[in-house]
Coordinates of C-alpha atoms in Angstrom, one line a residue:
M22 CA 11.7 -27.7 -20.8
K23 CA 8.6 -27.2 -18.6
L24 CA 8.0 -23.9 -17.5
D25 CA 5.0 -23.2 -15.5
L26 CA 4.4 -19.4 -15.1
R27 CA 1.9 -20.0 -12.1
L28 CA 4.6 -20.5 -9.5
P29 CA 6.4 -16.9 -9.9
I30 CA 3.2 -15.3 -10.5
G31 CA 1.7 -16.9 -7.3
L32 CA 4.8 -16.0 -5.3
M33 CA 4.8 -12.4 -6.6
F34 CA 1.2 -11.7 -5.9
G35 CA 1.3 -13.3 -2.6
V36 CA 4.2 -11.2 -1.1
F37 CA 2.7 -8.1 -2.5
G38 CA -0.7 -9.1 -1.0
V39 CA 0.9 -9.7 2.2
I40 CA 2.8 -6.5 2.2
L41 CA -0.2 -4.4 1.1
T42 CA -2.3 -6.3 3.8
V43 CA 0.2 -5.6 6.9
Y44 CA 0.4 -1.9 5.6
G45 CA -3.5 -1.8 5.6
F46 CA -3.3 -3.1 9.3
V47 CA -0.7 -0.8 10.6
S48 CA -1.6 2.5 8.7
E49 CA -3.5 5.4 10.1
T50 CA -7.1 5.8 9.3
A51 CA -6.7 9.3 8.6
I52 CA -5.2 8.4 5.1
Y53 CA -8.4 6.9 4.1
D54 CA -10.6 9.8 4.1
R55 CA -10.4 10.4 0.6
S56 CA -11.6 6.9 -0.1
L57 CA -14.8 7.5 1.9
G58 CA -13.2 5.6 4.9
I59 CA -12.5 2.4 3.3
N60 CA -9.1 0.8 4.0
V61 CA -8.2 0.3 0.1
N62 CA -4.7 -1.3 0.9
L63 CA -6.2 -3.8 3.2
W64 CA -8.9 -5.0 0.7
W65 CA -6.5 -4.9 -2.1
G66 CA -3.9 -6.9 -0.3
L67 CA -6.2 -9.5 0.6
V68 CA -7.3 -9.8 -3.1
L69 CA -3.9 -10.0 -4.2
L70 CA -3.2 -12.6 -1.5
A71 CA -6.3 -14.7 -2.5
F72 CA -5.3 -14.3 -6.3
G73 CA -1.5 -15.5 -5.3
I74 CA -2.8 -18.5 -3.3
V75 CA -5.0 -19.6 -6.3
M76 CA -2.0 -19.4 -8.4
L77 CA 0.2 -21.4 -6.4
T78 CA -2.6 -23.9 -5.5
L79 CA -3.0 -24.4 -9.4
S80 CA 0.9 -24.7 -9.7
Y81 CA 1.0 -27.4 -7.2
R82 CA -2.0 -29.2 -8.6
G83 CA -0.4 -29.1 -12.1
R84 CA 3.0 -30.5 -10.6
V85 CA 1.5 -33.2 -8.9
A86 CA -0.8 -34.5 -11.5
K87 CA 1.2 -36.5 -13.9
P88 CA 0.2 -36.6 -17.7
T89 CA -0.7 -40.1 -18.5
K90 CA 0.5 -41.2 -22.1
T91 CA -1.5 -43.7 -23.9
H92 CA 0.1 -45.8 -26.6
S93 CA -2.2 -47.7 -29.0
T94 CA -0.4 -50.9 -30.0
S95 CA -2.3 -52.5 -32.8
T96 CA -1.2 -55.9 -34.2
P97 CA -1.7 -56.2 -37.9

């Protein structure tokens, strides 16, 4: 059984990143007064989205790369 955790982790972080980024775009700027005017939801959403994309890319590259088996056949 081949279990690659990068795929579900990438999907989870990607979905959360999209949700948080969209919320950061549509939310009012007044809620960011406590964070010195920095749109924390937008920036952390982008960070989560980037991490999700990296994990999905690594998962895809791991699935495409086929492990090569080398057999040593020595004749006596």
